[in-house]
mmCIF file with all atom_site columns, C-alpha atoms in Angstrom:
data_model
loop_
_atom_site.group_PDB
_atom_site.id
_atom_site.type_symbol
_atom_site.label_atom_id
_atom_site.label_alt_id
_atom_site.label_comp_id
_atom_site.label_asym_id
_atom_site.label_entity_id
_atom_site.label_seq_id
_atom_site.pdbx_PDB_ins_code
_atom_site.Cartn_x
_atom_site.Cartn_y
_atom_site.Cartn_z
_atom_site.occupancy
_atom_site.B_iso_or_equiv
_atom_site.pdbx_formal_charge
_atom_site.auth_seq_id
_atom_site.auth_comp_id
_atom_site.auth_asym_id
_atom_site.auth_atom_id
_atom_site.pdbx_PDB_model_num
ATOM 1   C CA . ASP A 1 1   ? -0.300  -0.061  0.012   1.00 0.00 ? 1   ASP A CA 1
ATOM 2   C CA . ALA A 1 2   ? 1.774   3.310   -1.154  1.00 0.00 ? 2   ALA A CA 1
ATOM 3   C CA . GLY A 1 3   ? -0.826  5.535   0.773   1.00 0.00 ? 3   GLY A CA 1
ATOM 4   C CA . ILE A 1 4   ? -2.719  6.642   -2.262  1.00 0.00 ? 4   ILE A CA 1
ATOM 5   C CA . THR A 1 5   ? -6.283  7.723   -1.990  1.00 0.00 ? 5   THR A CA 1
ATOM 6   C CA . GLN A 1 6   ? -8.146  9.444   -4.571  1.00 0.00 ? 6   GLN A CA 1
ATOM 7   C CA . SER A 1 7   ? -11.994 11.706  -4.044  1.00 0.00 ? 7   SER A CA 1
ATOM 8   C CA . PRO A 1 8   ? -14.152 11.489  -5.083  1.00 0.00 ? 8   PRO A CA 1
ATOM 9   C CA . ARG A 1 9   ? -14.607 7.699   -6.045  1.00 0.00 ? 9   ARG A CA 1
ATOM 10  C CA . HIS A 1 10  ? -17.752 8.032   -8.312  1.00 0.00 ? 10  HIS A CA 1
ATOM 11  C CA . LYS A 1 11  ? -19.014 11.533  -9.614  1.00 0.00 ? 11  LYS A CA 1
ATOM 12  C CA . VAL A 1 12  ? -21.774 11.640  -12.080 1.00 0.00 ? 12  VAL A CA 1
ATOM 13  C CA . THR A 1 13  ? -21.667 15.518  -13.637 1.00 0.00 ? 13  THR A CA 1
ATOM 14  C CA . GLU A 1 14  ? -23.354 17.403  -16.239 1.00 0.00 ? 14  GLU A CA 1
ATOM 15  C CA . THR A 1 15  ? -21.716 18.604  -19.764 1.00 0.00 ? 15  THR A CA 1
ATOM 16  C CA . GLY A 1 16  ? -20.180 22.099  -19.245 1.00 0.00 ? 16  GLY A CA 1
ATOM 17  C CA . THR A 1 17  ? -19.890 21.973  -15.389 1.00 0.00 ? 17  THR A CA 1
ATOM 18  C CA . PRO A 1 18  ? -16.151 22.127  -13.996 1.00 0.00 ? 18  PRO A CA 1
ATOM 19  C CA . VAL A 1 19  ? -15.104 19.163  -11.653 1.00 0.00 ? 19  VAL A CA 1
ATOM 20  C CA . THR A 1 20  ? -11.937 18.476  -9.667  1.00 0.00 ? 20  THR A CA 1
ATOM 21  C CA . LEU A 1 21  ? -10.329 15.141  -8.972  1.00 0.00 ? 21  LEU A CA 1
ATOM 22  C CA . ARG A 1 22  ? -8.051  15.081  -5.649  1.00 0.00 ? 22  ARG A CA 1
ATOM 23  C CA . CYS A 1 23  ? -5.018  12.991  -5.486  1.00 0.00 ? 23  CYS A CA 1
ATOM 24  C CA . HIS A 1 24  ? -3.855  12.569  -1.943  1.00 0.00 ? 24  HIS A CA 1
ATOM 25  C CA . GLN A 1 25  ? -0.627  10.862  -0.872  1.00 0.00 ? 25  GLN A CA 1
ATOM 26  C CA . THR A 1 26  ? 1.113   9.964   2.669   1.00 0.00 ? 26  THR A CA 1
ATOM 27  C CA . GLU A 1 27  ? 4.362   8.892   1.694   1.00 0.00 ? 27  GLU A CA 1
ATOM 28  C CA . ASN A 1 28  ? 6.670   12.121  0.318   1.00 0.00 ? 28  ASN A CA 1
ATOM 29  C CA . HIS A 1 29  ? 6.786   10.591  -2.731  1.00 0.00 ? 29  HIS A CA 1
ATOM 30  C CA . ARG A 1 30  ? 8.333   13.197  -5.576  1.00 0.00 ? 30  ARG A CA 1
ATOM 31  C CA . TYR A 1 31  ? 6.074   12.454  -8.832  1.00 0.00 ? 31  TYR A CA 1
ATOM 32  C CA . MET A 1 32  ? 2.376   11.981  -9.710  1.00 0.00 ? 32  MET A CA 1
ATOM 33  C CA . TYR A 1 33  ? 0.785   11.052  -12.304 1.00 0.00 ? 33  TYR A CA 1
ATOM 34  C CA . TRP A 1 34  ? -2.994  11.397  -13.516 1.00 0.00 ? 34  TRP A CA 1
ATOM 35  C CA . TYR A 1 35  ? -3.856  8.918   -16.271 1.00 0.00 ? 35  TYR A CA 1
ATOM 36  C CA . ARG A 1 36  ? -7.794  8.143   -17.690 1.00 0.00 ? 36  ARG A CA 1
ATOM 37  C CA . GLN A 1 37  ? -8.591  4.552   -18.652 1.00 0.00 ? 37  GLN A CA 1
ATOM 38  C CA . ASP A 1 38  ? -10.525 3.617   -21.484 1.00 0.00 ? 38  ASP A CA 1
ATOM 39  C CA . PRO A 1 39  ? -11.395 -0.037  -23.355 1.00 0.00 ? 39  PRO A CA 1
ATOM 40  C CA . GLY A 1 40  ? -9.055  -0.401  -25.971 1.00 0.00 ? 40  GLY A CA 1
ATOM 41  C CA . HIS A 1 41  ? -6.632  1.857   -24.978 1.00 0.00 ? 41  HIS A CA 1
ATOM 42  C CA . GLY A 1 42  ? -5.457  0.866   -21.566 1.00 0.00 ? 42  GLY A CA 1
ATOM 43  C CA . LEU A 1 43  ? -3.632  3.911   -19.684 1.00 0.00 ? 43  LEU A CA 1
ATOM 44  C CA . ARG A 1 44  ? -3.369  6.981   -21.360 1.00 0.00 ? 44  ARG A CA 1
ATOM 45  C CA . LEU A 1 45  ? -0.693  9.933   -19.352 1.00 0.00 ? 45  LEU A CA 1
ATOM 46  C CA . ILE A 1 46  ? -3.298  12.494  -19.006 1.00 0.00 ? 46  ILE A CA 1
ATOM 47  C CA . HIS A 1 47  ? -0.276  15.044  -16.661 1.00 0.00 ? 47  HIS A CA 1
ATOM 48  C CA . TYR A 1 48  ? 2.134   14.635  -14.647 1.00 0.00 ? 48  TYR A CA 1
ATOM 49  C CA . SER A 1 49  ? 4.172   16.559  -12.052 1.00 0.00 ? 49  SER A CA 1
ATOM 50  C CA . TYR A 1 50  ? 7.864   16.077  -10.405 1.00 0.00 ? 50  TYR A CA 1
ATOM 51  C CA . GLY A 1 51  ? 7.509   18.455  -7.559  1.00 0.00 ? 51  GLY A CA 1
ATOM 52  C CA . VAL A 1 52  ? 5.442   21.498  -5.847  1.00 0.00 ? 52  VAL A CA 1
ATOM 53  C CA . LYS A 1 53  ? 4.585   23.640  -8.728  1.00 0.00 ? 53  LYS A CA 1
ATOM 54  C CA . ASP A 1 54  ? 6.098   21.597  -11.409 1.00 0.00 ? 54  ASP A CA 1
ATOM 55  C CA . THR A 1 55  ? 3.658   19.870  -13.951 1.00 0.00 ? 55  THR A CA 1
ATOM 56  C CA . ASP A 1 56  ? 3.672   18.705  -17.468 1.00 0.00 ? 56  ASP A CA 1
ATOM 57  C CA . LYS A 1 57  ? 1.578   17.304  -19.827 1.00 0.00 ? 57  LYS A CA 1
ATOM 58  C CA . GLY A 1 58  ? 1.096   14.493  -21.251 1.00 0.00 ? 58  GLY A CA 1
ATOM 59  C CA . GLU A 1 59  ? -0.883  12.216  -24.161 1.00 0.00 ? 59  GLU A CA 1
ATOM 60  C CA . VAL A 1 60  ? -3.937  13.437  -23.318 1.00 0.00 ? 60  VAL A CA 1
ATOM 61  C CA . SER A 1 61  ? -3.662  16.297  -21.923 1.00 0.00 ? 61  SER A CA 1
ATOM 62  C CA . ASP A 1 62  ? -6.429  18.807  -23.966 1.00 0.00 ? 62  ASP A CA 1
ATOM 63  C CA . GLY A 1 63  ? -9.545  20.028  -21.480 1.00 0.00 ? 63  GLY A CA 1
ATOM 64  C CA . TYR A 1 64  ? -7.843  19.452  -18.807 1.00 0.00 ? 64  TYR A CA 1
ATOM 65  C CA . SER A 1 65  ? -5.192  21.539  -16.163 1.00 0.00 ? 65  SER A CA 1
ATOM 66  C CA . VAL A 1 66  ? -3.244  20.237  -12.781 1.00 0.00 ? 66  VAL A CA 1
ATOM 67  C CA . SER A 1 67  ? -2.239  21.882  -10.190 1.00 0.00 ? 67  SER A CA 1
ATOM 68  C CA . ARG A 1 68  ? 0.464   20.632  -7.399  1.00 0.00 ? 68  ARG A CA 1
ATOM 69  C CA . SER A 1 69  ? 0.668   23.029  -4.599  1.00 0.00 ? 69  SER A CA 1
ATOM 70  C CA . LYS A 1 70  ? 1.274   21.181  -1.241  1.00 0.00 ? 70  LYS A CA 1
ATOM 71  C CA . THR A 1 71  ? 3.496   17.572  -1.887  1.00 0.00 ? 71  THR A CA 1
ATOM 72  C CA . GLU A 1 72  ? 0.686   15.282  -1.244  1.00 0.00 ? 72  GLU A CA 1
ATOM 73  C CA . ASP A 1 73  ? -1.629  16.541  -3.257  1.00 0.00 ? 73  ASP A CA 1
ATOM 74  C CA . PHE A 1 74  ? -1.990  16.258  -6.771  1.00 0.00 ? 74  PHE A CA 1
ATOM 75  C CA . LEU A 1 75  ? -5.266  18.117  -8.550  1.00 0.00 ? 75  LEU A CA 1
ATOM 76  C CA . LEU A 1 76  ? -6.827  17.317  -11.944 1.00 0.00 ? 76  LEU A CA 1
ATOM 77  C CA . THR A 1 77  ? -9.516  19.447  -12.886 1.00 0.00 ? 77  THR A CA 1
ATOM 78  C CA . LEU A 1 78  ? -11.824 19.262  -15.936 1.00 0.00 ? 78  LEU A CA 1
ATOM 79  C CA . GLU A 1 79  ? -12.594 23.193  -16.445 1.00 0.00 ? 79  GLU A CA 1
ATOM 80  C CA . SER A 1 80  ? -15.574 22.480  -18.867 1.00 0.00 ? 80  SER A CA 1
ATOM 81  C CA . ALA A 1 81  ? -16.730 18.581  -18.838 1.00 0.00 ? 81  ALA A CA 1
ATOM 82  C CA . THR A 1 82  ? -17.490 16.899  -21.699 1.00 0.00 ? 82  THR A CA 1
ATOM 83  C CA . SER A 1 83  ? -18.713 13.339  -22.816 1.00 0.00 ? 83  SER A CA 1
ATOM 84  C CA . SER A 1 84  ? -15.557 12.323  -24.005 1.00 0.00 ? 84  SER A CA 1
ATOM 85  C CA . GLN A 1 85  ? -13.859 12.637  -20.750 1.00 0.00 ? 85  GLN A CA 1
ATOM 86  C CA . THR A 1 86  ? -16.150 10.459  -19.192 1.00 0.00 ? 86  THR A CA 1
ATOM 87  C CA . SER A 1 87  ? -13.612 7.515   -18.101 1.00 0.00 ? 87  SER A CA 1
ATOM 88  C CA . VAL A 1 88  ? -11.983 5.924   -15.327 1.00 0.00 ? 88  VAL A CA 1
ATOM 89  C CA . TYR A 1 89  ? -9.275  8.028   -13.357 1.00 0.00 ? 89  TYR A CA 1
ATOM 90  C CA . PHE A 1 90  ? -5.706  6.932   -11.757 1.00 0.00 ? 90  PHE A CA 1
ATOM 91  C CA . CYS A 1 91  ? -3.508  8.733   -9.841  1.00 0.00 ? 91  CYS A CA 1
ATOM 92  C CA . ALA A 1 92  ? -0.394  7.171   -9.368  1.00 0.00 ? 92  ALA A CA 1
ATOM 93  C CA . ILE A 1 93  ? 3.011   7.678   -7.741  1.00 0.00 ? 93  ILE A CA 1
ATOM 94  C CA . ARG A 1 94  ? 6.295   6.960   -8.667  1.00 0.00 ? 94  ARG A CA 1
ATOM 95  C CA . GLY A 1 95  ? 8.972   4.988   -6.214  1.00 0.00 ? 95  GLY A CA 1
ATOM 96  C CA . GLN A 1 96  ? 11.757  6.442   -4.781  1.00 0.00 ? 96  GLN A CA 1
ATOM 97  C CA . GLY A 1 97  ? 13.313  3.060   -2.940  1.00 0.00 ? 97  GLY A CA 1
ATOM 98  C CA . ALA A 1 98  ? 16.209  0.703   -4.372  1.00 0.00 ? 98  ALA A CA 1
ATOM 99  C CA . THR A 1 99  ? 14.432  -1.846  -5.565  1.00 0.00 ? 99  THR A CA 1
ATOM 100 C CA . THR A 1 100 ? 10.965  0.704   -6.286  1.00 0.00 ? 100 THR A CA 1
ATOM 101 C CA . ASN A 1 101 ? 12.468  3.174   -8.140  1.00 0.00 ? 101 ASN A CA 1
ATOM 102 C CA . ASN A 1 102 ? 11.016  3.126   -11.864 1.00 0.00 ? 102 ASN A CA 1
ATOM 103 C CA . GLU A 1 103 ? 8.193   1.536   -10.656 1.00 0.00 ? 103 GLU A CA 1
ATOM 104 C CA . GLN A 1 104 ? 4.506   3.004   -10.558 1.00 0.00 ? 104 GLN A CA 1
ATOM 105 C CA . PHE A 1 105 ? 1.928   2.160   -7.608  1.00 0.00 ? 105 PHE A CA 1
ATOM 106 C CA . PHE A 1 106 ? -1.614  3.550   -8.445  1.00 0.00 ? 106 PHE A CA 1
ATOM 107 C CA . GLY A 1 107 ? -4.826  5.027   -6.161  1.00 0.00 ? 107 GLY A CA 1
ATOM 108 C CA . PRO A 1 108 ? -8.434  2.777   -6.365  1.00 0.00 ? 108 PRO A CA 1
ATOM 109 C CA . GLY A 1 109 ? -9.466  5.161   -9.437  1.00 0.00 ? 109 GLY A CA 1
ATOM 110 C CA . THR A 1 110 ? -12.286 7.553   -9.619  1.00 0.00 ? 110 THR A CA 1
ATOM 111 C CA . ARG A 1 111 ? -15.150 6.969   -12.151 1.00 0.00 ? 111 ARG A CA 1
ATOM 112 C CA . LEU A 1 112 ? -16.391 10.195  -13.751 1.00 0.00 ? 112 LEU A CA 1
ATOM 113 C CA . THR A 1 113 ? -19.566 9.861   -15.484 1.00 0.00 ? 113 THR A CA 1
ATOM 114 C CA . VAL A 1 114 ? -20.676 13.155  -18.263 1.00 0.00 ? 114 VAL A CA 1
ATOM 115 C CA . LEU A 1 115 ? -24.069 13.208  -19.064 1.00 0.00 ? 115 LEU A CA 1
ATOM 116 C CA . ALA B 2 1   ? 7.458   7.285   -29.593 1.00 0.00 ? 1   ALA B CA 1
ATOM 117 C CA . GLN B 2 2   ? 6.906   4.049   -27.746 1.00 0.00 ? 2   GLN B CA 1
ATOM 118 C CA . THR B 2 3   ? 4.090   2.109   -28.350 1.00 0.00 ? 3   THR B CA 1
ATOM 119 C CA . VAL B 2 4   ? 3.100   -0.846  -26.889 1.00 0.00 ? 4   VAL B CA 1
ATOM 120 C CA . THR B 2 5   ? 1.032   -3.577  -28.446 1.00 0.00 ? 5   THR B CA 1
ATOM 121 C CA . GLN B 2 6   ? -1.665  -6.561  -26.752 1.00 0.00 ? 6   GLN B CA 1
ATOM 122 C CA . SER B 2 7   ? -1.986  -8.449  -29.362 1.00 0.00 ? 7   SER B CA 1
ATOM 123 C CA . GLN B 2 8   ? -5.321  -10.616 -27.520 1.00 0.00 ? 8   GLN B CA 1
ATOM 124 C CA . PRO B 2 9   ? -7.972  -8.755  -26.583 1.00 0.00 ? 9   PRO B CA 1
ATOM 125 C CA . GLU B 2 10  ? -9.179  -11.890 -24.170 1.00 0.00 ? 10  GLU B CA 1
ATOM 126 C CA . MET B 2 11  ? -7.555  -14.637 -23.567 1.00 0.00 ? 11  MET B CA 1
ATOM 127 C CA . SER B 2 12  ? -9.576  -17.941 -20.958 1.00 0.00 ? 12  SER B CA 1
ATOM 128 C CA . VAL B 2 13  ? -7.605  -20.281 -19.323 1.00 0.00 ? 13  VAL B CA 1
ATOM 129 C CA . GLN B 2 14  ? -8.620  -23.601 -17.220 1.00 0.00 ? 14  GLN B CA 1
ATOM 130 C CA . GLU B 2 15  ? -7.744  -23.419 -13.681 1.00 0.00 ? 15  GLU B CA 1
ATOM 131 C CA . ALA B 2 16  ? -4.608  -25.185 -12.655 1.00 0.00 ? 16  ALA B CA 1
ATOM 132 C CA . GLU B 2 17  ? -3.365  -24.808 -16.501 1.00 0.00 ? 17  GLU B CA 1
ATOM 133 C CA . THR B 2 18  ? -0.675  -22.356 -17.797 1.00 0.00 ? 18  THR B CA 1
ATOM 134 C CA . VAL B 2 19  ? -1.769  -19.691 -19.996 1.00 0.00 ? 19  VAL B CA 1
ATOM 135 C CA . THR B 2 20  ? 0.719   -16.718 -21.800 1.00 0.00 ? 20  THR B CA 1
ATOM 136 C CA . LEU B 2 21  ? 0.239   -13.338 -22.811 1.00 0.00 ? 21  LEU B CA 1
ATOM 137 C CA . SER B 2 22  ? 1.905   -11.736 -25.463 1.00 0.00 ? 22  SER B CA 1
ATOM 138 C CA . CYS B 2 23  ? 3.104   -7.823  -25.657 1.00 0.00 ? 23  CYS B CA 1
ATOM 139 C CA . THR B 2 24  ? 5.162   -6.284  -28.078 1.00 0.00 ? 24  THR B CA 1
ATOM 140 C CA . TYR B 2 25  ? 6.410   -2.847  -27.982 1.00 0.00 ? 25  TYR B CA 1
ATOM 141 C CA . ASP B 2 26  ? 8.608   -0.343  -30.184 1.00 0.00 ? 26  ASP B CA 1
ATOM 142 C CA . THR B 2 27  ? 11.304  1.596   -29.084 1.00 0.00 ? 27  THR B CA 1
ATOM 143 C CA . SER B 2 28  ? 14.723  2.491   -30.692 1.00 0.00 ? 28  SER B CA 1
ATOM 144 C CA . GLU B 2 29  ? 16.160  3.364   -26.749 1.00 0.00 ? 29  GLU B CA 1
ATOM 145 C CA . ASN B 2 30  ? 18.324  -0.152  -24.926 1.00 0.00 ? 30  ASN B CA 1
ATOM 146 C CA . ASN B 2 31  ? 17.841  0.639   -21.679 1.00 0.00 ? 31  ASN B CA 1
ATOM 147 C CA . TYR B 2 32  ? 14.194  0.623   -20.587 1.00 0.00 ? 32  TYR B CA 1
ATOM 148 C CA . TYR B 2 33  ? 12.218  -1.513  -18.057 1.00 0.00 ? 33  TYR B CA 1
ATOM 149 C CA . LEU B 2 34  ? 8.811   -3.354  -18.941 1.00 0.00 ? 34  LEU B CA 1
ATOM 150 C CA . PHE B 2 35  ? 6.047   -3.890  -16.578 1.00 0.00 ? 35  PHE B CA 1
ATOM 151 C CA . TRP B 2 36  ? 2.821   -6.399  -16.360 1.00 0.00 ? 36  TRP B CA 1
ATOM 152 C CA . TYR B 2 37  ? 0.390   -5.163  -14.212 1.00 0.00 ? 37  TYR B CA 1
ATOM 153 C CA . LYS B 2 38  ? -2.932  -6.564  -13.093 1.00 0.00 ? 38  LYS B CA 1
ATOM 154 C CA . GLN B 2 39  ? -6.295  -5.141  -12.732 1.00 0.00 ? 39  GLN B CA 1
ATOM 155 C CA . PRO B 2 40  ? -8.887  -6.937  -10.810 1.00 0.00 ? 40  PRO B CA 1
ATOM 156 C CA . PRO B 2 41  ? -12.698 -6.575  -10.993 1.00 0.00 ? 41  PRO B CA 1
ATOM 157 C CA . SER B 2 42  ? -12.149 -4.152  -7.579  1.00 0.00 ? 42  SER B CA 1
ATOM 158 C CA . ARG B 2 43  ? -9.974  -1.946  -10.603 1.00 0.00 ? 43  ARG B CA 1
ATOM 159 C CA . GLN B 2 44  ? -7.416  -1.883  -8.360  1.00 0.00 ? 44  GLN B CA 1
ATOM 160 C CA . MET B 2 45  ? -3.557  -2.069  -10.362 1.00 0.00 ? 45  MET B CA 1
ATOM 161 C CA . ILE B 2 46  ? -1.145  -4.342  -9.001  1.00 0.00 ? 46  ILE B CA 1
ATOM 162 C CA . LEU B 2 47  ? 2.544   -4.559  -10.298 1.00 0.00 ? 47  LEU B CA 1
ATOM 163 C CA . VAL B 2 48  ? 2.633   -8.434  -11.127 1.00 0.00 ? 48  VAL B CA 1
ATOM 164 C CA . ILE B 2 49  ? 6.498   -8.986  -12.393 1.00 0.00 ? 49  ILE B CA 1
ATOM 165 C CA . ARG B 2 50  ? 9.282   -6.291  -14.144 1.00 0.00 ? 50  ARG B CA 1
ATOM 166 C CA . GLN B 2 51  ? 12.608  -6.553  -16.327 1.00 0.00 ? 51  GLN B CA 1
ATOM 167 C CA . GLU B 2 52  ? 15.309  -4.380  -16.818 1.00 0.00 ? 52  GLU B CA 1
ATOM 168 C CA . ALA B 2 53  ? 16.344  -4.533  -20.739 1.00 0.00 ? 53  ALA B CA 1
ATOM 169 C CA . TYR B 2 54  ? 19.966  -4.896  -19.510 1.00 0.00 ? 54  TYR B CA 1
ATOM 170 C CA . LYS B 2 55  ? 19.466  -8.242  -17.707 1.00 0.00 ? 55  LYS B CA 1
ATOM 171 C CA . GLN B 2 56  ? 19.552  -11.330 -19.941 1.00 0.00 ? 56  GLN B CA 1
ATOM 172 C CA . GLN B 2 57  ? 17.560  -13.501 -17.331 1.00 0.00 ? 57  GLN B CA 1
ATOM 173 C CA . ASN B 2 58  ? 14.187  -13.646 -17.652 1.00 0.00 ? 58  ASN B CA 1
ATOM 174 C CA . ALA B 2 59  ? 12.190  -12.140 -14.540 1.00 0.00 ? 59  ALA B CA 1
ATOM 175 C CA . THR B 2 60  ? 10.084  -14.880 -12.400 1.00 0.00 ? 60  THR B CA 1
ATOM 176 C CA . GLU B 2 61  ? 7.651   -14.226 -8.991  1.00 0.00 ? 61  GLU B CA 1
ATOM 177 C CA . ASN B 2 62  ? 6.184   -17.073 -7.641  1.00 0.00 ? 62  ASN B CA 1
ATOM 178 C CA . ARG B 2 63  ? 3.979   -18.213 -10.496 1.00 0.00 ? 63  ARG B CA 1
ATOM 179 C CA . PHE B 2 64  ? 4.428   -15.889 -13.069 1.00 0.00 ? 64  PHE B CA 1
ATOM 180 C CA . SER B 2 65  ? 7.678   -15.501 -15.490 1.00 0.00 ? 65  SER B CA 1
ATOM 181 C CA . VAL B 2 66  ? 8.033   -13.564 -18.189 1.00 0.00 ? 66  VAL B CA 1
ATOM 182 C CA . ASN B 2 67  ? 9.533   -14.125 -21.955 1.00 0.00 ? 67  ASN B CA 1
ATOM 183 C CA . PHE B 2 68  ? 12.034  -11.443 -22.666 1.00 0.00 ? 68  PHE B CA 1
ATOM 184 C CA . GLN B 2 69  ? 13.243  -11.283 -25.966 1.00 0.00 ? 69  GLN B CA 1
ATOM 185 C CA . LYS B 2 70  ? 14.865  -8.066  -26.685 1.00 0.00 ? 70  LYS B CA 1
ATOM 186 C CA . ALA B 2 71  ? 15.877  -8.209  -30.248 1.00 0.00 ? 71  ALA B CA 1
ATOM 187 C CA . ALA B 2 72  ? 12.296  -9.208  -31.270 1.00 0.00 ? 72  ALA B CA 1
ATOM 188 C CA . LYS B 2 73  ? 11.236  -6.546  -29.119 1.00 0.00 ? 73  LYS B CA 1
ATOM 189 C CA . SER B 2 74  ? 8.518   -9.169  -27.241 1.00 0.00 ? 74  SER B CA 1
ATOM 190 C CA . PHE B 2 75  ? 7.730   -9.468  -23.294 1.00 0.00 ? 75  PHE B CA 1
ATOM 191 C CA . SER B 2 76  ? 5.417   -12.340 -22.827 1.00 0.00 ? 76  SER B CA 1
ATOM 192 C CA . LEU B 2 77  ? 3.643   -13.142 -19.180 1.00 0.00 ? 77  LEU B CA 1
ATOM 193 C CA . LYS B 2 78  ? 3.079   -17.119 -18.418 1.00 0.00 ? 78  LYS B CA 1
ATOM 194 C CA . ILE B 2 79  ? 0.916   -17.760 -15.690 1.00 0.00 ? 79  ILE B CA 1
ATOM 195 C CA . SER B 2 80  ? 1.490   -21.243 -14.753 1.00 0.00 ? 80  SER B CA 1
ATOM 196 C CA . ASP B 2 81  ? -1.402  -22.923 -12.211 1.00 0.00 ? 81  ASP B CA 1
ATOM 197 C CA . SER B 2 82  ? -3.868  -20.794 -13.122 1.00 0.00 ? 82  SER B CA 1
ATOM 198 C CA . GLN B 2 83  ? -6.337  -19.546 -10.089 1.00 0.00 ? 83  GLN B CA 1
ATOM 199 C CA . LEU B 2 84  ? -9.620  -18.250 -10.534 1.00 0.00 ? 84  LEU B CA 1
ATOM 200 C CA . GLY B 2 85  ? -8.124  -15.072 -8.911  1.00 0.00 ? 85  GLY B CA 1
ATOM 201 C CA . ASP B 2 86  ? -6.021  -14.811 -11.638 1.00 0.00 ? 86  ASP B CA 1
ATOM 202 C CA . THR B 2 87  ? -9.111  -13.327 -13.966 1.00 0.00 ? 87  THR B CA 1
ATOM 203 C CA . ALA B 2 88  ? -8.351  -9.618  -14.291 1.00 0.00 ? 88  ALA B CA 1
ATOM 204 C CA . MET B 2 89  ? -7.809  -7.590  -16.827 1.00 0.00 ? 89  MET B CA 1
ATOM 205 C CA . TYR B 2 90  ? -3.455  -7.165  -17.765 1.00 0.00 ? 90  TYR B CA 1
ATOM 206 C CA . PHE B 2 91  ? -1.234  -4.967  -18.891 1.00 0.00 ? 91  PHE B CA 1
ATOM 207 C CA . CYS B 2 92  ? 1.396   -4.524  -20.269 1.00 0.00 ? 92  CYS B CA 1
ATOM 208 C CA . ALA B 2 93  ? 3.687   -1.543  -19.780 1.00 0.00 ? 93  ALA B CA 1
ATOM 209 C CA . PHE B 2 94  ? 7.247   -0.017  -21.043 1.00 0.00 ? 94  PHE B CA 1
ATOM 210 C CA . MET B 2 95  ? 9.348   3.087   -19.600 1.00 0.00 ? 95  MET B CA 1
ATOM 211 C CA . LYS B 2 96  ? 12.255  4.470   -20.912 1.00 0.00 ? 96  LYS B CA 1
ATOM 212 C CA . HIS B 2 97  ? 15.520  4.849   -18.889 1.00 0.00 ? 97  HIS B CA 1
ATOM 213 C CA . ALA B 2 98  ? 15.508  7.990   -16.730 1.00 0.00 ? 98  ALA B CA 1
ATOM 214 C CA . ALA B 2 99  ? 11.756  8.538   -18.204 1.00 0.00 ? 99  ALA B CA 1
ATOM 215 C CA . GLN B 2 100 ? 8.858   10.266  -16.329 1.00 0.00 ? 100 GLN B CA 1
ATOM 216 C CA . ASN B 2 101 ? 6.150   8.217   -17.457 1.00 0.00 ? 101 ASN B CA 1
ATOM 217 C CA . PHE B 2 102 ? 5.656   4.947   -18.981 1.00 0.00 ? 102 PHE B CA 1
ATOM 218 C CA . VAL B 2 103 ? 3.227   3.724   -22.180 1.00 0.00 ? 103 VAL B CA 1
ATOM 219 C CA . PHE B 2 104 ? 0.855   1.101   -21.645 1.00 0.00 ? 104 PHE B CA 1
ATOM 220 C CA . GLY B 2 105 ? -0.803  -1.508  -23.907 1.00 0.00 ? 105 GLY B CA 1
ATOM 221 C CA . PRO B 2 106 ? -4.366  -1.824  -24.284 1.00 0.00 ? 106 PRO B CA 1
ATOM 222 C CA . GLY B 2 107 ? -4.976  -4.657  -22.156 1.00 0.00 ? 107 GLY B CA 1
ATOM 223 C CA . THR B 2 108 ? -5.749  -8.501  -22.547 1.00 0.00 ? 108 THR B CA 1
ATOM 224 C CA . ARG B 2 109 ? -8.404  -9.762  -20.481 1.00 0.00 ? 109 ARG B CA 1
ATOM 225 C CA . LEU B 2 110 ? -8.225  -13.196 -18.940 1.00 0.00 ? 110 LEU B CA 1
ATOM 226 C CA . SER B 2 111 ? -10.982 -15.370 -17.294 1.00 0.00 ? 111 SER B CA 1
ATOM 227 C CA . VAL B 2 112 ? -9.971  -18.510 -15.710 1.00 0.00 ? 112 VAL B CA 1
ATOM 228 C CA . LEU B 2 113 ? -12.939 -20.955 -15.609 1.00 0.00 ? 113 LEU B CA 1
ATOM 229 C CA . PRO B 2 114 ? -13.279 -23.428 -13.081 1.00 0.00 ? 114 PRO B CA 1
#
């Protein structure tokens, strides 16, 4: 257990509304990631962070923004949700130990439905 | 850009039998890491096994082993003595050395039948 929680775990919202998903970790990991999971695509990277206030775009970043004001929290925001953003969202951290470096550990996921 | 392919969307195996899941990847890098993740119905992503490209010896973890063929860019997962609890989606993932993120394949849904 890498101490990763996500909130909310489920959310239903309407097109055009803003949505923020939160990822919280308790072990002071430097790297944090947001992925989305869709059938036939596996997991695709949205954004990642390599430190407080340091973020970068991933493969599918359009329509998403992130913020990291504290080491433990990484927020994913959909400024104006669309139906194409209906997905399961996973947060992940990168291991920092000698044997876990270069591994990623995942949170439990958030199922988001945009109507 | 790296790509990861899993050519078997779905597979099934009888309990106690052996099954092999395939994964191929495309990269020009020489130093990288490969992973297999399991996602049971609970949705939690669980690391099954990892392989460093510079290691020639195939990784093993109990009933799980890999066949890493670097020249062929192939990384298959063998599950021996399949158990009902092995029923899950399995994702192959690639990360080049010193990179920041993984590239995942589309997944293989494995069903273990009683």
